[in-house]
Amino acid sequence: MQLPSIYVDTKKIQKNAELVVNICKKSGIEVMGITKGICAFIPAVKAMLDGGVPKLGDSRMINIISMRDAGIDVPIYLIRIPMMAEIENVIKFTYGSLNSELTVIKALSEKAVILNKVHKVILMVDVGDLREGVLPENVLDIVEKILELPNIELEGLGANVGCYGGVLPSYENTKTLVDLAIKIESKYKIQLKTLSGGSTVNLDLLDNGEMALGINQLRIGEAILLGTDIKTLKSIPGAEVNTIVLKTQVIELKVKPSRPIGEIGRDAFGKIVDFQDRGNRKRAIVALGKQDCGLDGISPMDSSIKILGASSDHMILDVTDCELEIQVGSIIEFNMDYGGMLDLTTSKYVEKN
Ligand SMILES: *Cc1c(COP(=O)(O)O)cnc(C)c1O
């Protein structure tokens, strides 16, 4: 057994995919399953597809190519604006991409002509979160130029909130997309197939009946992979949680004082840490560190175990209040949030099962 290791419960992921697909279907919304959070770990991707997700999206070409290599042949979209350096791969391996730069879309068009393919573009509109996207007032102009490009199909518009600016999804920001689509359709006499309204944070909006009518796609990662919603900090009603469990082993177990002994300077990461004196505590060191994941991203499944801190390779736990019989060699289990999942699935030190 190699440790640290994550255990992905693909049955739970499949159930979550079914749940999300069914919730969205009731409102005429299609789900693009987002695989970046789990580094496109193939068993998890297959579970998403088994749960009824019809198409996939990922932010990294490496992940997309690994899915193609594994024989996954559903439409896959690149959901980060393509780099000029990856245009050829985008045309070869994806069905479409999210875009906001005419220069990039022109390059996609040129390569698509050469490779005799048609590439679908979802034009991202910045509805206020100030990450990617064309500002609403500039959308009509850029659309006119996109429509002139050969081998590019303007599939629709997309928006993203709750990422950089933490802007909450709302009726207003989803309505912005719908209104723009209506203007484009009447001005250019075309039909936009897809209005991609957002991510997991939009599910709550849908549930409250506050999503603008006309949105017909959501791009969902977290709700399927973890069963949670970072916006409400809760699990999605009816979803399975603890879909992924991290396990590692205790390598030292000793009773030690809670304040370091000697003059205090900077720690291994240049920080000065203030330690509270809580007397002698039973401390377990587990084989896991900041090189594997950030401390904020994981928490012990047993809530009586507290994380005291970590350096690159060692995590120190206070197990004084833990009722389990912990010894050197014991396995400690953790669950994780989206950030923890990202860290752990990209670490080459963490085995995936
Ligand atoms: C990551 C991402 C998503 C999915 O977000 P979740 O919170 O995992 O549902 C959707 N769209 C874009 C552009 C993303 O980068």
GROMACS .gro file of C-alpha atoms and ligand atoms in nm:
model
  368
    1MET     CA    1   0.000   0.000   0.000
    2GLN     CA    2   0.138   0.339  -0.101
    3LEU     CA    3   0.057   0.634   0.124
    4PRO     CA    4  -0.051   0.912   0.124
    5SER     CA    5  -0.330   0.800  -0.098
    6ILE     CA    6  -0.673   0.923  -0.200
    7TYR     CA    7  -0.969   0.688  -0.240
    8VAL     CA    8  -1.230   0.807  -0.486
    9ASP     CA    9  -1.578   0.661  -0.441
   10THR     CA   10  -1.693   0.644  -0.801
   11LYS     CA   11  -2.042   0.519  -0.702
   12LYS     CA   12  -2.096   0.839  -0.505
   13ILE     CA   13  -1.971   1.051  -0.793
   14GLN     CA   14  -2.205   0.871  -1.031
   15LYS     CA   15  -2.498   0.932  -0.794
   16ASN     CA   16  -2.411   1.301  -0.766
   17ALA     CA   17  -2.391   1.327  -1.143
   18GLU     CA   18  -2.737   1.167  -1.172
   19LEU     CA   19  -2.873   1.407  -0.911
   20VAL     CA   20  -2.732   1.719  -1.079
   21VAL     CA   21  -2.834   1.604  -1.428
   22ASN     CA   22  -3.191   1.545  -1.304
   23ILE     CA   23  -3.215   1.879  -1.120
   24CYS     CA   24  -3.096   2.061  -1.432
   25LYS     CA   25  -3.310   1.860  -1.674
   26LYS     CA   26  -3.626   1.983  -1.500
   27SER     CA   27  -3.532   2.336  -1.605
   28GLY     CA   28  -3.421   2.241  -1.954
   29ILE     CA   29  -3.056   2.278  -1.860
   30GLU     CA   30  -2.776   2.059  -1.990
   31VAL     CA   31  -2.478   1.974  -1.768
   32MET     CA   32  -2.118   2.006  -1.881
   33GLY     CA   33  -1.925   1.795  -1.630
   34ILE     CA   34  -1.608   1.974  -1.520
   35THR     CA   35  -1.317   1.741  -1.456
   36LYS     CA   36  -1.030   1.976  -1.361
   37GLY     CA   37  -1.090   1.949  -0.986
   38ILE     CA   38  -0.993   1.584  -0.988
   39CYS     CA   39  -0.725   1.619  -1.256
   40ALA     CA   40  -0.950   1.422  -1.495
   41PHE     CA   41  -0.887   1.101  -1.296
   42ILE     CA   42  -1.034   0.856  -1.545
   43PRO     CA   43  -1.249   0.640  -1.310
   44ALA     CA   44  -1.412   0.960  -1.179
   45VAL     CA   45  -1.466   1.090  -1.532
   46LYS     CA   46  -1.629   0.761  -1.631
   47ALA     CA   47  -1.853   0.782  -1.323
   48MET     CA   48  -1.966   1.129  -1.435
   49LEU     CA   49  -2.052   0.992  -1.778
   50ASP     CA   50  -2.230   0.690  -1.626
   51GLY     CA   51  -2.433   0.939  -1.423
   52GLY     CA   52  -2.567   1.088  -1.745
   53VAL     CA   53  -2.339   1.386  -1.807
   54PRO     CA   54  -2.336   1.428  -2.188
   55LYS     CA   55  -2.026   1.644  -2.231
   56LEU     CA   56  -1.714   1.741  -2.039
   57GLY     CA   57  -1.498   2.045  -1.978
   58ASP     CA   58  -1.148   2.088  -1.840
   59SER     CA   59  -0.911   2.381  -1.801
   60ARG     CA   60  -0.595   2.191  -1.897
   61MET     CA   61  -0.504   2.039  -2.232
   62ILE     CA   62  -0.297   1.774  -2.051
   63ASN     CA   63  -0.612   1.649  -1.879
   64ILE     CA   64  -0.812   1.660  -2.200
   65ILE     CA   65  -0.549   1.463  -2.391
   66SER     CA   66  -0.536   1.202  -2.112
   67MET     CA   67  -0.915   1.160  -2.140
   68ARG     CA   68  -0.885   1.118  -2.519
   69ASP     CA   69  -0.603   0.864  -2.466
   70ALA     CA   70  -0.835   0.673  -2.233
   71GLY     CA   71  -1.087   0.645  -2.514
   72ILE     CA   72  -1.337   0.902  -2.388
   73ASP     CA   73  -1.502   1.029  -2.702
   74VAL     CA   74  -1.783   1.259  -2.581
   75PRO     CA   75  -1.754   1.631  -2.664
   76ILE     CA   76  -1.487   1.790  -2.443
   77TYR     CA   77  -1.444   2.167  -2.412
   78LEU     CA   78  -1.138   2.361  -2.301
   79ILE     CA   79  -1.284   2.590  -2.033
   80ARG     CA   80  -0.983   2.815  -1.983
   81ILE     CA   81  -0.920   3.066  -2.263
   82PRO     CA   82  -0.675   2.884  -2.493
   83MET     CA   83  -0.310   2.990  -2.489
   84MET     CA   84  -0.170   3.080  -2.827
   85ALA     CA   85   0.082   2.802  -2.759
   86GLU     CA   86  -0.185   2.530  -2.748
   87ILE     CA   87  -0.406   2.619  -3.046
   88GLU     CA   88  -0.316   2.309  -3.246
   89ASN     CA   89  -0.398   2.074  -2.957
   90VAL     CA   90  -0.722   2.260  -2.890
   91ILE     CA   91  -0.836   2.199  -3.248
   92LYS     CA   92  -0.716   1.838  -3.249
   93PHE     CA   93  -0.849   1.719  -2.915
   94THR     CA   94  -1.144   1.937  -2.816
   95TYR     CA   95  -1.491   1.990  -2.951
   96GLY     CA   96  -1.502   2.353  -2.851
   97SER     CA   97  -1.360   2.611  -2.615
   98LEU     CA   98  -1.454   2.909  -2.399
   99ASN     CA   99  -1.307   3.227  -2.545
  100SER     CA  100  -1.279   3.601  -2.494
  101GLU     CA  101  -1.003   3.717  -2.731
  102LEU     CA  102  -1.047   3.772  -3.102
  103THR     CA  103  -0.675   3.707  -3.161
  104VAL     CA  104  -0.714   3.361  -3.012
  105ILE     CA  105  -1.035   3.283  -3.202
  106LYS     CA  106  -0.866   3.391  -3.528
  107ALA     CA  107  -0.577   3.155  -3.455
  108LEU     CA  108  -0.827   2.876  -3.381
  109SER     CA  109  -0.998   2.949  -3.712
  110GLU     CA  110  -0.672   2.935  -3.909
  111LYS     CA  111  -0.570   2.605  -3.752
  112ALA     CA  112  -0.920   2.460  -3.794
  113VAL     CA  113  -0.905   2.541  -4.166
  114ILE     CA  114  -0.568   2.367  -4.197
  115LEU     CA  115  -0.688   2.060  -4.008
  116ASN     CA  116  -1.025   2.062  -4.183
  117LYS     CA  117  -1.228   2.077  -3.862
  118VAL     CA  118  -1.503   2.298  -3.726
  119HIS     CA  119  -1.440   2.438  -3.379
  120LYS     CA  120  -1.719   2.556  -3.151
  121VAL     CA  121  -1.673   2.877  -2.956
  122ILE     CA  122  -1.860   2.980  -2.645
  123LEU     CA  123  -1.793   3.350  -2.605
  124MET     CA  124  -1.743   3.441  -2.241
  125VAL     CA  125  -1.913   3.756  -2.119
  126ASP     CA  126  -1.786   3.927  -1.806
  127VAL     CA  127  -2.102   3.989  -1.606
  128GLY     CA  128  -1.914   4.138  -1.312
  129ASP     CA  129  -1.678   3.885  -1.151
  130LEU     CA  130  -1.386   4.039  -1.346
  131ARG     CA  131  -1.215   3.718  -1.439
  132GLU     CA  132  -1.246   3.619  -1.804
  133GLY     CA  133  -1.491   3.757  -2.055
  134VAL     CA  134  -1.580   4.039  -2.290
  135LEU     CA  135  -1.760   4.329  -2.122
  136PRO     CA  136  -2.129   4.328  -2.221
  137GLU     CA  137  -2.103   4.655  -2.418
  138ASN     CA  138  -1.836   4.503  -2.644
  139VAL     CA  139  -2.007   4.173  -2.717
  140LEU     CA  140  -2.197   4.267  -3.034
  141ASP     CA  141  -1.883   4.403  -3.202
  142ILE     CA  142  -1.673   4.095  -3.135
  143VAL     CA  143  -1.957   3.864  -3.239
  144GLU     CA  144  -1.970   4.033  -3.580
  145LYS     CA  145  -1.601   3.958  -3.627
  146ILE     CA  146  -1.628   3.598  -3.503
  147LEU     CA  147  -1.908   3.529  -3.750
  148GLU     CA  148  -1.674   3.615  -4.038
  149LEU     CA  149  -1.419   3.350  -3.939
  150PRO     CA  150  -1.414   3.024  -4.135
  151ASN     CA  151  -1.444   2.687  -3.954
  152ILE     CA  152  -1.558   2.855  -3.633
  153GLU     CA  153  -1.911   2.802  -3.507
  154LEU     CA  154  -2.030   3.053  -3.251
  155GLU     CA  155  -2.215   2.805  -3.030
  156GLY     CA  156  -2.325   3.054  -2.771
  157LEU     CA  157  -2.240   3.274  -2.476
  158GLY     CA  158  -2.108   3.189  -2.132
  159ALA     CA  159  -2.059   3.357  -1.799
  160ASN     CA  160  -1.867   3.283  -1.487
  161VAL     CA  161  -1.914   3.428  -1.140
  162GLY     CA  162  -1.799   3.348  -0.789
  163CYS     CA  163  -1.436   3.289  -0.886
  164TYR     CA  164  -1.208   3.592  -0.880
  165GLY     CA  165  -1.442   3.862  -0.753
  166GLY     CA  166  -1.665   3.635  -0.549
  167VAL     CA  167  -1.964   3.795  -0.725
  168LEU     CA  168  -2.275   3.595  -0.641
  169PRO     CA  169  -2.484   3.443  -0.916
  170SER     CA  170  -2.805   3.637  -0.960
  171TYR     CA  171  -3.110   3.680  -1.176
  172GLU     CA  172  -2.948   3.997  -1.311
  173ASN     CA  173  -2.617   3.849  -1.415
  174THR     CA  174  -2.776   3.546  -1.581
  175LYS     CA  175  -3.033   3.775  -1.751
  176THR     CA  176  -2.745   3.977  -1.899
  177LEU     CA  177  -2.647   3.670  -2.102
  178VAL     CA  178  -3.002   3.602  -2.216
  179ASP     CA  179  -3.059   3.965  -2.323
  180LEU     CA  180  -2.733   3.973  -2.517
  181ALA     CA  181  -2.825   3.648  -2.692
  182ILE     CA  182  -3.161   3.793  -2.800
  183LYS     CA  183  -2.987   4.101  -2.943
  184ILE     CA  184  -2.729   3.890  -3.129
  185GLU     CA  185  -2.989   3.655  -3.270
  186SER     CA  186  -3.204   3.933  -3.410
  187LYS     CA  187  -2.917   4.147  -3.538
  188TYR     CA  188  -2.723   3.869  -3.713
  189LYS     CA  189  -3.013   3.633  -3.793
  190ILE     CA  190  -2.844   3.339  -3.624
  191GLN     CA  191  -2.936   3.100  -3.345
  192LEU     CA  192  -2.719   3.060  -3.039
  193LYS     CA  193  -2.747   2.701  -2.922
  194THR     CA  194  -2.589   2.738  -2.582
  195LEU     CA  195  -2.621   2.987  -2.299
  196SER     CA  196  -2.380   2.860  -2.038
  197GLY     CA  197  -2.486   3.029  -1.716
  198GLY     CA  198  -2.217   2.932  -1.467
  199SER     CA  199  -2.094   2.666  -1.228
  200THR     CA  200  -2.192   2.486  -0.907
  201VAL     CA  201  -2.265   2.818  -0.734
  202ASN     CA  202  -2.555   2.863  -0.979
  203LEU     CA  203  -2.739   2.549  -0.860
  204ASP     CA  204  -2.869   2.731  -0.556
  205LEU     CA  205  -3.004   3.005  -0.785
  206LEU     CA  206  -3.178   2.744  -0.996
  207ASP     CA  207  -3.322   2.583  -0.684
  208ASN     CA  208  -3.467   2.919  -0.578
  209GLY     CA  209  -3.620   2.974  -0.920
  210GLU     CA  210  -3.403   3.281  -0.977
  211MET     CA  211  -3.215   3.175  -1.287
  212ALA     CA  212  -3.306   3.380  -1.593
  213LEU     CA  213  -3.516   3.184  -1.839
  214GLY     CA  214  -3.311   3.093  -2.145
  215ILE     CA  215  -2.998   2.970  -1.967
  216ASN     CA  216  -2.965   2.614  -2.097
  217GLN     CA  217  -2.626   2.495  -1.971
  218LEU     CA  218  -2.436   2.485  -1.643
  219ARG     CA  219  -2.074   2.377  -1.607
  220ILE     CA  220  -2.062   2.166  -1.293
  221GLY     CA  221  -1.758   2.026  -1.114
  222GLU     CA  222  -1.777   2.064  -0.737
  223ALA     CA  223  -2.138   1.949  -0.689
  224ILE     CA  224  -2.063   1.624  -0.869
  225LEU     CA  225  -1.712   1.556  -0.743
  226LEU     CA  226  -1.760   1.658  -0.379
  227GLY     CA  227  -2.135   1.701  -0.337
  228THR     CA  228  -2.077   2.048  -0.192
  229ASP     CA  229  -2.125   2.414  -0.285
  230ILE     CA  230  -1.854   2.654  -0.175
  231LYS     CA  231  -2.102   2.944  -0.191
  232THR     CA  232  -2.336   2.808   0.074
  233LEU     CA  233  -2.052   2.613   0.243
  234LYS     CA  234  -2.300   2.326   0.261
  235SER     CA  235  -2.362   2.002   0.085
  236ILE     CA  236  -2.603   1.998  -0.207
  237PRO     CA  237  -2.937   1.863  -0.079
  238GLY     CA  238  -2.950   1.491  -0.157
  239ALA     CA  239  -2.586   1.470  -0.265
  240GLU     CA  240  -2.328   1.223  -0.140
  241VAL     CA  241  -2.035   1.378   0.047
  242ASN     CA  242  -1.699   1.234   0.150
  243THR     CA  243  -1.665   1.121  -0.210
  244ILE     CA  244  -1.288   1.133  -0.177
  245VAL     CA  245  -1.095   1.030   0.132
  246LEU     CA  246  -0.727   1.090   0.191
  247LYS     CA  247  -0.535   0.836   0.397
  248THR     CA  248  -0.188   0.858   0.542
  249GLN     CA  249   0.007   0.701   0.825
  250VAL     CA  250   0.130   0.810   1.167
  251ILE     CA  251   0.513   0.813   1.176
  252GLU     CA  252   0.563   0.956   1.525
  253LEU     CA  253   0.342   0.969   1.832
  254LYS     CA  254   0.465   1.149   2.145
  255VAL     CA  255   0.349   1.369   2.429
  256LYS     CA  256   0.518   1.707   2.395
  257PRO     CA  257   0.468   2.063   2.522
  258SER     CA  258   0.246   2.283   2.306
  259ARG     CA  259   0.494   2.574   2.297
  260PRO     CA  260   0.827   2.533   2.116
  261ILE     CA  261   1.128   2.550   2.346
  262GLY     CA  262   1.395   2.817   2.282
  263GLU     CA  263   1.405   3.157   2.115
  264ILE     CA  264   1.138   3.181   1.843
  265GLY     CA  265   1.238   3.299   1.495
  266ARG     CA  266   1.088   3.227   1.155
  267ASP     CA  267   0.956   2.887   1.056
  268ALA     CA  268   1.042   2.695   0.738
  269PHE     CA  269   0.811   2.923   0.538
  270GLY     CA  270   0.942   3.255   0.673
  271LYS     CA  271   0.652   3.311   0.910
  272ILE     CA  272   0.658   3.389   1.281
  273VAL     CA  273   0.398   3.172   1.448
  274ASP     CA  274   0.241   3.243   1.784
  275PHE     CA  275   0.191   2.930   1.994
  276GLN     CA  276  -0.063   2.907   2.273
  277ASP     CA  277   0.051   2.717   2.582
  278ARG     CA  278  -0.198   2.438   2.634
  279GLY     CA  279   0.034   2.223   2.841
  280ASN     CA  280   0.152   1.880   2.734
  281ARG     CA  281  -0.042   1.732   2.441
  282LYS     CA  282  -0.041   1.400   2.260
  283ARG     CA  283   0.089   1.475   1.913
  284ALA     CA  284   0.094   1.255   1.605
  285ILE     CA  285   0.307   1.330   1.303
  286VAL     CA  286   0.163   1.196   0.979
  287ALA     CA  287   0.342   1.151   0.647
  288LEU     CA  288   0.188   1.442   0.461
  289GLY     CA  289   0.301   1.799   0.411
  290LYS     CA  290   0.263   2.128   0.232
  291GLN     CA  291   0.417   1.971  -0.076
  292ASP     CA  292   0.107   1.751  -0.096
  293CYS     CA  293  -0.166   2.002  -0.013
  294GLY     CA  294  -0.251   2.321   0.171
  295LEU     CA  295  -0.360   2.289   0.534
  296ASP     CA  296  -0.686   2.471   0.468
  297GLY     CA  297  -0.790   2.218   0.207
  298ILE     CA  298  -0.825   1.911   0.428
  299SER     CA  299  -0.970   1.818   0.764
  300PRO     CA  300  -0.952   1.497   0.969
  301MET     CA  301  -1.262   1.277   0.932
  302ASP     CA  302  -1.252   1.236   1.309
  303SER     CA  303  -1.337   1.584   1.433
  304SER     CA  304  -1.161   1.527   1.766
  305ILE     CA  305  -0.829   1.535   1.581
  306LYS     CA  306  -0.691   1.886   1.526
  307ILE     CA  307  -0.430   1.994   1.272
  308LEU     CA  308  -0.160   2.193   1.455
  309GLY     CA  309   0.053   2.273   1.153
  310ALA     CA  310   0.272   2.133   0.883
  311SER     CA  311   0.603   2.173   0.707
  312SER     CA  312   0.689   2.037   0.363
  313ASP     CA  313   0.668   1.671   0.457
  314HIS     CA  314   0.531   1.650   0.812
  315MET     CA  315   0.185   1.729   0.943
  316ILE     CA  316   0.141   1.757   1.317
  317LEU     CA  317  -0.190   1.657   1.468
  318ASP     CA  318  -0.319   1.699   1.822
  319VAL     CA  319  -0.476   1.363   1.905
  320THR     CA  320  -0.513   1.418   2.280
  321ASP     CA  321  -0.894   1.419   2.261
  322CYS     CA  322  -0.921   1.137   2.010
  323GLU     CA  323  -1.099   0.829   2.141
  324LEU     CA  324  -0.949   0.596   1.884
  325GLU     CA  325  -0.640   0.399   1.980
  326ILE     CA  326  -0.377   0.582   1.775
  327GLN     CA  327  -0.028   0.443   1.744
  328VAL     CA  328   0.269   0.461   1.510
  329GLY     CA  329   0.143   0.300   1.191
  330SER     CA  330  -0.221   0.402   1.240
  331ILE     CA  331  -0.399   0.531   0.931
  332ILE     CA  332  -0.552   0.877   0.965
  333GLU     CA  333  -0.831   0.976   0.726
  334PHE     CA  334  -0.912   1.323   0.593
  335ASN     CA  335  -1.181   1.472   0.377
  336MET     CA  336  -1.123   1.774   0.159
  337ASP     CA  337  -1.264   2.082  -0.005
  338TYR     CA  338  -1.217   2.185  -0.369
  339GLY     CA  339  -0.872   2.335  -0.305
  340GLY     CA  340  -0.760   2.021  -0.122
  341MET     CA  341  -0.888   1.802  -0.405
  342LEU     CA  342  -0.698   2.014  -0.660
  343ASP     CA  343  -0.376   1.993  -0.459
  344LEU     CA  344  -0.400   1.622  -0.381
  345THR     CA  345  -0.496   1.510  -0.730
  346THR     CA  346  -0.213   1.704  -0.891
  347SER     CA  347   0.053   1.585  -0.647
  348LYS     CA  348   0.275   1.311  -0.781
  349TYR     CA  349   0.337   1.203  -0.421
  350VAL     CA  350  -0.026   1.109  -0.365
  351GLU     CA  351  -0.148   0.777  -0.502
  352LYS     CA  352  -0.498   0.773  -0.652
  353ASN     CA  353  -0.726   0.474  -0.600
  354LIG     C1  354  -1.385   2.537  -1.271
  354LIG     C2  355  -1.482   2.596  -1.364
  354LIG     C3  356  -1.616   2.558  -1.361
  354LIG     C4  357  -1.671   2.457  -1.261
  354LIG     O1  358  -1.676   2.509  -1.132
  354LIG     P1  359  -1.732   2.421  -1.009
  354LIG     O2  360  -1.732   2.517  -0.899
  354LIG     O3  361  -1.636   2.309  -0.992
  354LIG     O4  362  -1.867   2.374  -1.048
  354LIG     C5  363  -1.701   2.613  -1.453
  354LIG     N1  364  -1.658   2.703  -1.545
  354LIG     C6  365  -1.529   2.743  -1.551
  354LIG     C7  366  -1.489   2.842  -1.654
  354LIG     C8  367  -1.438   2.692  -1.461
  354LIG     O5  368  -1.310   2.731  -1.468
   0.00000   0.00000   0.00000
